[in-house]
């Protein structure tokens, strides 16, 4: 169980997830399924069962910060985001940029940078959010528990049919 | 050679033959013997058989190293990048070769001409020790053909090794010049001899400077690895002093050892002057070695006190350190002191051999044994050991070849008999 | 009387001394200290985020065109490998490796990625006698294989056991280590491949000084989640890559006994005596010589020349 965590989650170097959660803003109006598929490269697209997660969690805020109209749970965020106002944007990618370390971002920090300077990139926002919770509730945490490796992925990880020959007859030293 | 002597055959020992003719180079190389006589005595010598045996195994391994890379003869360790070639070849050979500058200083700078009979032996010991340290280095370097890069192509002046490189290279040239007087005498090139003699003091002084610095610098090399060398062998303030001061008894003891071996195995080559003065000189050298050892011992203890490392003495490494310091510094010091007071030449020699062993132990401890004390102990690859032994055998063979010929242990009769 | 005149004598010692002056005068340059380039880039590594997926190892292998690994990058048995009782370390074939640690009393294992830490004042650089290493203004410690002689002093000097060596190359063995993807990415302002590949953003890329603030913020804003130390802020003079962790660093395989000063500081005492010896020794020992030999014969050298002239 604990060991499931070892199997890791994760990741794709090149996979930048851009679609998803382009959902409107009314409290109970959410998609039942979301396919996270853009640039699926090393791994197949993930079909995210949103309805199941809605049932499984107590509140949208478990995943969505304060954007769905719930008060912010973090005392640091609450200093500014003190109301329970529903935001126009709910999806992760609306705030979490795919490429936060572009030269442009580094040299011209965006407004609010002082507080939002430690914002994970989109891929990490997902993985940190999902895996962090899955570790606590014993959800799946292995990479391929959520998304199957593509051929490009096998090549990248030198696994499957691209496994090193050496691995077959010698394991280590 | 002893056997030949019983037949009344004498080796080449003067510029002119008894009949007043010049020796030819070939005759000189053959020690003034005929070819048959020469080959005969080579074969009779059991030691040559041992050397031949070592070469037969070792030289192919050395060739193998250059064809199949360093990784083929060592464990190719990332954690122990320096193995026996440097741990023994560089770090041990260099202090044992400090004799050149020690005796050079004594005779030429301090005017102690009573040490003259052994001066050339000490200079030669220095030259060969350095030369073979470089040979070990060439075997160890990944790209030995770039050895001259730090001199001519790309400079890393902040590096201690840069200093070592420059100084060993320069000092090697100084030593070649110093020993060349014996060579010029042997070859009969009087003008070269005179030229070098005129610069002797300059050469000797530069020898002192270079030796102080690079003997110390070899110690300072380990200052780059504060967490890797065990604290008892590491002292950021005193490391260079440890290496420098210990090189003094090391060099002097090495001369005692070599002269002992020589006088027992090559007596035919030593002249009266050498043999008659050796006992007196041995005791004088032992005095110097004892002084050096006591200084070294004190600085070692100061270093432990300075970094407050007494607690380490209670550990296993501490016992090992005590063995080195008590067994191979303090006890030789006692032996030497007793022997000097009672004029016991034999005991001086025992003390000298122990001192040399102590220096070897210290350098191997610093470079290999206590290195990475937090990780694991690397045991050198068997071929690495074989190559190290082989190079040492070549060193001995070269040493003997030169001693047999050049006027090191004897004086050319043309000059002393006039 | 002596045949060596005063003038000849001085000329002799000066020639000997001058020959040596060349080298060490350069060594004097070693003084001074360096705090790192102001806009140097760095990477903040948050050990609490790492799940040990080894994607960074795969990314590095691809980016740096390294040889095929012994095992696939999604084979987690490597975490159990021990070589001489030690966990894996970077080699000439893998510039970065992830190891697993089991801190005392923790439910989850801790994973740690190891690669060159790109020190502000690198020991490898300062120990190199052909100056093969460069600390670029962007923050990378890179290496010029064209001048490397192969002495491997940098491997001795590196406090983190990072550089590997291609021992098995006959004609061109070189040092191999992480170069912060300098040639292909850092130079253009892009993060290294491992950072970009990480699904958990264990590594945050940015200016070192900005990242240091973020690291402090994370520790401050998440009480109890981190030990109050940034490994690499001060260690060996500061490193370009630095770490925060929820377990004590020694339990994640870090050497916590490293000095806070750059490694080269240990050597400066020695380097300082070099010019001293060079300038004082010649005078001192020629002085000794004059004192010791005053009124005495100058020894065999002169005896010989005297004899020669008698012929």
GROMACS .gro file of C-alpha atoms in nm, chain C:
model
  311
  592UNK     CA    1   9.097   3.141  -0.292
  593UNK     CA    2   8.767   3.095  -0.454
  594UNK     CA    3   8.749   3.096  -0.826
  595UNK     CA    4   8.382   3.162  -0.819
  596UNK     CA    5   8.365   3.535  -0.822
  597UNK     CA    6   8.087   3.714  -0.653
  598UNK     CA    7   7.939   3.812  -0.985
  599UNK     CA    8   7.940   3.463  -1.124
  600UNK     CA    9   7.795   3.334  -0.806
  601UNK     CA   10   7.506   3.575  -0.813
  602UNK     CA   11   7.444   3.511  -1.178
  603UNK     CA   12   7.431   3.142  -1.110
  604UNK     CA   13   7.182   3.166  -0.831
  605UNK     CA   14   6.975   3.425  -1.011
  606UNK     CA   15   6.949   3.204  -1.318
  607UNK     CA   16   6.838   2.916  -1.106
  608UNK     CA   17   6.594   3.128  -0.917
  609UNK     CA   18   6.459   3.315  -1.214
  610UNK     CA   19   6.377   2.998  -1.399
  611UNK     CA   20   6.138   2.917  -1.124
  612UNK     CA   21   5.984   3.257  -1.086
  613UNK     CA   22   5.766   3.205  -1.386
  614UNK     CA   23   5.538   2.947  -1.244
  615UNK     CA   24   5.465   3.061  -0.896
  616UNK     CA   25   5.409   3.423  -0.973
  617UNK     CA   26   5.097   3.301  -1.147
  618UNK     CA   27   4.995   3.114  -0.840
  619UNK     CA   28   4.964   3.438  -0.656
  620UNK     CA   29   4.649   3.494  -0.859
  621UNK     CA   30   4.477   3.231  -0.654
  622UNK     CA   31   4.398   3.474  -0.377
  623UNK     CA   32   4.064   3.648  -0.352
  624UNK     CA   33   3.722   3.496  -0.324
  625UNK     CA   34   3.427   3.461  -0.553
  626UNK     CA   35   3.065   3.455  -0.448
  627UNK     CA   36   2.912   3.338  -0.774
  628UNK     CA   37   2.780   3.538  -1.067
  629UNK     CA   38   2.499   3.773  -0.963
  630UNK     CA   39   2.255   3.651  -1.226
  631UNK     CA   40   2.370   3.292  -1.222
  632UNK     CA   41   2.095   3.038  -1.266
  633UNK     CA   42   2.030   2.764  -1.018
  634UNK     CA   43   1.788   2.490  -0.934
  635UNK     CA   44   1.594   2.444  -0.613
  636UNK     CA   45   1.541   2.076  -0.542
  637UNK     CA   46   1.252   1.994  -0.311
  638UNK     CA   47   1.308   1.641  -0.188
  639UNK     CA   48   0.955   1.622  -0.045
  640UNK     CA   49   0.814   1.618  -0.396
  641UNK     CA   50   1.026   1.346  -0.552
  642UNK     CA   51   0.854   1.015  -0.610
  643UNK     CA   52   1.156   0.839  -0.761
  644UNK     CA   53   1.018   0.794  -1.113
  645UNK     CA   54   1.365   0.833  -1.273
  646UNK     CA   55   1.221   1.036  -1.560
  647UNK     CA   56   1.503   1.288  -1.506
  648UNK     CA   57   1.757   1.011  -1.563
  649UNK     CA   58   1.587   0.923  -1.891
  650UNK     CA   59   1.572   1.288  -1.993
  651UNK     CA   60   1.942   1.334  -1.921
  652UNK     CA   61   2.032   1.024  -2.114
  653UNK     CA   62   1.844   1.148  -2.420
  654UNK     CA   63   1.955   1.510  -2.397
  655UNK     CA   64   2.323   1.432  -2.343
  656UNK     CA   65   2.322   1.140  -2.588
  657UNK     CA   66   2.462   0.908  -2.323
  658UNK     CA   67   2.516   0.538  -2.380
  659UNK     CA   68   2.241   0.287  -2.325
  660UNK     CA   69   2.178   0.221  -1.956
  661UNK     CA   70   2.221  -0.122  -1.802
  662UNK     CA   71   1.857  -0.127  -1.699
  663UNK     CA   72   1.548   0.053  -1.831
  664UNK     CA   73   1.471   0.386  -1.670
  665UNK     CA   74   1.143   0.256  -1.534
  666UNK     CA   75   1.316  -0.034  -1.360
  667UNK     CA   76   1.311   0.052  -0.992
  668UNK     CA   77   1.534  -0.232  -0.882
  669UNK     CA   78   1.825   0.011  -0.925
  670UNK     CA   79   1.728   0.158  -0.590
  671UNK     CA   80   1.840  -0.165  -0.426
  672UNK     CA   81   2.177  -0.169  -0.601
  673UNK     CA   82   2.485  -0.133  -0.387
  674UNK     CA   83   2.840  -0.099  -0.516
  675UNK     CA   84   3.100  -0.145  -0.243
  676UNK     CA   85   2.817  -0.089   0.001
  677UNK     CA   86   2.736   0.245  -0.157
  678UNK     CA   87   2.425   0.360  -0.336
  679UNK     CA   88   2.453   0.465  -0.698
  680UNK     CA   89   2.656   0.770  -0.795
  681UNK     CA   90   2.691   0.965  -1.120
  682UNK     CA   91   2.931   0.811  -1.368
  683UNK     CA   92   3.064   0.878  -1.714
  684UNK     CA   93   2.754   0.704  -1.850
  685UNK     CA   94   2.491   0.865  -1.628
  686UNK     CA   95   2.527   1.227  -1.527
  687UNK     CA   96   2.241   1.205  -1.283
  688UNK     CA   97   2.101   0.926  -1.069
  689UNK     CA   98   1.810   0.904  -0.826
  690UNK     CA   99   1.859   0.711  -0.504
  691UNK     CA  100   1.609   0.597  -0.244
  692UNK     CA  101   1.659   0.651   0.127
  693UNK     CA  102   1.457   0.543   0.424
  694UNK     CA  103   1.469   0.816   0.686
  695UNK     CA  104   1.411   0.708   1.045
  696UNK     CA  105   1.048   0.707   1.147
  697UNK     CA  106   0.915   0.811   0.806
  698UNK     CA  107   0.632   0.620   0.637
  699UNK     CA  108   0.735   0.707   0.286
  700UNK     CA  109   1.083   0.661   0.144
  701UNK     CA  110   1.275   0.968   0.042
  702UNK     CA  111   1.419   1.001  -0.306
  703UNK     CA  112   1.712   1.217  -0.396
  704UNK     CA  113   1.845   1.311  -0.736
  705UNK     CA  114   2.222   1.342  -0.755
  706UNK     CA  115   2.406   1.544  -1.017
  707UNK     CA  116   2.668   1.816  -1.032
  708UNK     CA  117   2.570   2.091  -0.789
  709UNK     CA  118   2.742   2.360  -0.995
  710UNK     CA  119   2.925   2.521  -0.703
  711UNK     CA  120   2.977   2.895  -0.692
  712UNK     CA  121   3.345   2.833  -0.642
  713UNK     CA  122   3.397   2.481  -0.768
  714UNK     CA  123   3.668   2.263  -0.622
  715UNK     CA  124   3.709   2.084  -0.954
  716UNK     CA  125   3.778   2.414  -1.127
  717UNK     CA  126   4.028   2.539  -0.872
  718UNK     CA  127   4.211   2.207  -0.857
  719UNK     CA  128   4.256   2.178  -1.234
  720UNK     CA  129   4.611   2.253  -1.347
  721UNK     CA  130   4.514   2.308  -1.709
  722UNK     CA  131   4.209   2.520  -1.630
  723UNK     CA  132   3.976   2.283  -1.812
  724UNK     CA  133   3.677   2.392  -1.606
  725UNK     CA  134   3.478   2.712  -1.643
  726UNK     CA  135   3.203   2.855  -1.426
  727UNK     CA  136   2.989   3.035  -1.680
  728UNK     CA  137   2.800   3.353  -1.596
  729UNK     CA  138   2.483   3.149  -1.646
  730UNK     CA  139   2.587   2.936  -1.352
  731UNK     CA  140   2.700   2.613  -1.518
  732UNK     CA  141   3.030   2.445  -1.441
  733UNK     CA  142   3.149   2.318  -1.777
  734UNK     CA  143   3.455   2.131  -1.886
  735UNK     CA  144   3.687   2.153  -2.184
  736UNK     CA  145   3.795   1.803  -2.280
  737UNK     CA  146   4.048   1.936  -2.531
  738UNK     CA  147   4.299   2.042  -2.267
  739UNK     CA  148   4.239   1.769  -2.009
  740UNK     CA  149   4.552   1.573  -1.927
  741UNK     CA  150   4.367   1.313  -1.727
  742UNK     CA  151   4.517   1.364  -1.382
  743UNK     CA  152   4.173   1.325  -1.221
  744UNK     CA  153   4.251   1.575  -0.948
  745UNK     CA  154   3.901   1.717  -0.995
  746UNK     CA  155   3.756   1.382  -0.894
  747UNK     CA  156   3.969   1.395  -0.579
  748UNK     CA  157   3.860   1.750  -0.513
  749UNK     CA  158   3.486   1.728  -0.574
  750UNK     CA  159   3.320   1.714  -0.233
  751UNK     CA  160   3.008   1.559  -0.385
  752UNK     CA  161   3.177   1.269  -0.569
  753UNK     CA  162   3.039   1.384  -0.903
  754UNK     CA  163   3.288   1.368  -1.194
  755UNK     CA  164   3.314   1.040  -1.378
  756UNK     CA  165   3.599   0.936  -1.605
  757UNK     CA  166   3.599   0.734  -1.925
  758UNK     CA  167   3.869   0.499  -1.800
  759UNK     CA  168   3.802   0.261  -2.085
  760UNK     CA  169   3.890   0.504  -2.359
  761UNK     CA  170   4.242   0.447  -2.488
  762UNK     CA  171   4.309   0.757  -2.691
  763UNK     CA  172   4.077   1.017  -2.550
  764UNK     CA  173   3.972   0.949  -2.193
  765UNK     CA  174   3.792   1.249  -2.047
  766UNK     CA  175   3.593   1.366  -1.748
  767UNK     CA  176   3.217   1.331  -1.785
  768UNK     CA  177   2.974   1.512  -1.564
  769UNK     CA  178   2.651   1.708  -1.562
  770UNK     CA  179   2.701   2.042  -1.738
  771UNK     CA  180   2.358   2.192  -1.659
  772UNK     CA  181   2.271   2.121  -2.025
  773UNK     CA  182   2.482   2.426  -2.096
  774UNK     CA  183   2.541   2.375  -2.467
  775UNK     CA  184   2.191   2.278  -2.564
  776UNK     CA  185   1.969   2.463  -2.321
  777UNK     CA  186   2.108   2.682  -2.045
  778UNK     CA  187   2.291   2.908  -2.290
  779UNK     CA  188   1.952   2.992  -2.443
  780UNK     CA  189   1.791   3.053  -2.107
  781UNK     CA  190   1.614   2.720  -2.100
  782UNK     CA  191   1.607   2.488  -1.799
  783UNK     CA  192   1.803   2.165  -1.818
  784UNK     CA  193   1.630   1.856  -1.954
  785UNK     CA  194   1.586   1.689  -1.618
  786UNK     CA  195   1.410   1.990  -1.471
  787UNK     CA  196   1.175   2.015  -1.765
  788UNK     CA  197   1.096   1.646  -1.762
  789UNK     CA  198   1.004   1.622  -1.397
  790UNK     CA  199   0.631   1.557  -1.352
  791UNK     CA  200   0.639   1.669  -0.991
  792UNK     CA  201   0.849   1.980  -1.041
  793UNK     CA  202   1.086   1.856  -0.776
  794UNK     CA  203   1.328   2.099  -0.935
  795UNK     CA  204   1.254   2.465  -0.983
  796UNK     CA  205   1.476   2.650  -1.224
  797UNK     CA  206   1.551   3.019  -1.195
  798UNK     CA  207   1.801   3.275  -1.082
  799UNK     CA  208   1.983   3.141  -0.781
  800UNK     CA  209   1.906   3.445  -0.570
  801UNK     CA  210   1.532   3.428  -0.650
  802UNK     CA  211   1.519   3.058  -0.579
  803UNK     CA  212   1.684   3.109  -0.244
  804UNK     CA  213   1.391   3.333  -0.146
  805UNK     CA  214   1.143   3.072  -0.267
  806UNK     CA  215   1.321   2.804  -0.067
  807UNK     CA  216   1.304   3.016   0.246
  808UNK     CA  217   0.937   3.091   0.177
  809UNK     CA  218   0.848   2.726   0.141
  810UNK     CA  219   1.014   2.644   0.470
  811UNK     CA  220   0.843   2.936   0.641
  812UNK     CA  221   0.497   2.886   0.493
  813UNK     CA  222   0.479   2.514   0.556
  814UNK     CA  223   0.563   2.476   0.922
  815UNK     CA  224   0.667   2.124   1.016
  816UNK     CA  225   0.704   2.012   0.655
  817UNK     CA  226   1.070   2.093   0.612
  818UNK     CA  227   1.382   2.083   0.823
  819UNK     CA  228   1.507   2.434   0.865
  820UNK     CA  229   1.808   2.416   0.641
  821UNK     CA  230   1.883   2.482   0.277
  822UNK     CA  231   2.156   2.242   0.179
  823UNK     CA  232   2.377   2.423  -0.068
  824UNK     CA  233   2.309   2.776   0.050
  825UNK     CA  234   2.638   2.783   0.239
  826UNK     CA  235   2.796   2.443   0.183
  827UNK     CA  236   3.138   2.470   0.019
  828UNK     CA  237   3.073   2.835  -0.049
  829UNK     CA  238   2.727   2.787  -0.196
  830UNK     CA  239   2.608   2.568  -0.479
  831UNK     CA  240   2.398   2.646  -0.785
  832UNK     CA  241   2.172   2.351  -0.709
  833UNK     CA  242   2.042   2.341  -0.354
  834UNK     CA  243   1.802   2.129  -0.155
  835UNK     CA  244   1.519   2.142   0.096
  836UNK     CA  245   1.399   1.830   0.268
  837UNK     CA  246   1.151   1.697   0.522
  838UNK     CA  247   1.407   1.456   0.669
  839UNK     CA  248   1.744   1.549   0.817
  840UNK     CA  249   1.989   1.577   0.531
  841UNK     CA  250   2.230   1.316   0.661
  842UNK     CA  251   1.948   1.064   0.633
  843UNK     CA  252   1.916   1.142   0.264
  844UNK     CA  253   2.281   1.066   0.204
  845UNK     CA  254   2.411   1.423   0.218
  846UNK     CA  255   2.752   1.490   0.369
  847UNK     CA  256   2.667   1.738   0.642
  848UNK     CA  257   3.028   1.779   0.757
  849UNK     CA  258   3.132   1.978   0.453
  850UNK     CA  259   3.295   2.312   0.527
  851UNK     CA  260   3.088   2.623   0.475
  852UNK     CA  261   3.376   2.787   0.292
  853UNK     CA  262   3.483   2.704  -0.063
  854UNK     CA  263   3.726   2.412  -0.084
  855UNK     CA  264   3.993   2.640  -0.228
  856UNK     CA  265   4.001   2.830   0.104
  857UNK     CA  266   4.174   2.529   0.258
  858UNK     CA  267   4.449   2.562   0.005
  859UNK     CA  268   4.502   2.936   0.024
  860UNK     CA  269   4.724   2.914   0.331
  861UNK     CA  270   4.962   2.704   0.132
  862UNK     CA  271   4.941   2.913  -0.182
  863UNK     CA  272   5.024   3.218   0.026
  864UNK     CA  273   5.360   3.076   0.133
  865UNK     CA  274   5.462   3.015  -0.227
  866UNK     CA  275   5.572   3.370  -0.311
  867UNK     CA  276   5.730   3.394   0.032
  868UNK     CA  277   5.949   3.091  -0.022
  869UNK     CA  278   6.033   3.212  -0.369
  870UNK     CA  279   6.155   3.548  -0.255
  871UNK     CA  280   6.303   3.473   0.086
  872UNK     CA  281   6.473   3.139   0.027
  873UNK     CA  282   6.727   3.254  -0.235
  874UNK     CA  283   6.848   3.536  -0.014
  875UNK     CA  284   6.839   3.326   0.299
  876UNK     CA  285   7.031   3.033   0.160
  877UNK     CA  286   7.286   3.227  -0.038
  878UNK     CA  287   7.339   3.416   0.288
  879UNK     CA  288   7.392   3.089   0.472
  880UNK     CA  289   7.630   2.987   0.201
  881UNK     CA  290   7.839   3.299   0.235
  882UNK     CA  291   7.845   3.269   0.613
  883UNK     CA  292   7.914   2.897   0.619
  884UNK     CA  293   8.192   2.905   0.365
  885UNK     CA  294   8.359   3.230   0.462
  886UNK     CA  295   8.731   3.181   0.471
  887UNK     CA  296   8.702   2.815   0.380
  888UNK     CA  297   8.785   2.635   0.062
  889UNK     CA  298   8.500   2.631  -0.183
  890UNK     CA  299   8.517   2.255  -0.214
  891UNK     CA  300   8.588   2.016  -0.487
  892UNK     CA  301   8.452   2.229  -0.766
  893UNK     CA  302   8.727   2.476  -0.710
  894UNK     CA  303   8.983   2.215  -0.635
  895UNK     CA  304   8.921   2.075  -0.976
  896UNK     CA  305   8.940   2.398  -1.161
  897UNK     CA  306   9.255   2.488  -0.975
  898UNK     CA  307   9.405   2.159  -1.075
  899UNK     CA  308   9.299   2.201  -1.432
  900UNK     CA  309   9.474   2.529  -1.456
  901UNK     CA  310   9.787   2.375  -1.316
  902UNK     CA  311   9.819   2.138  -1.607
   0.00000   0.00000   0.00000
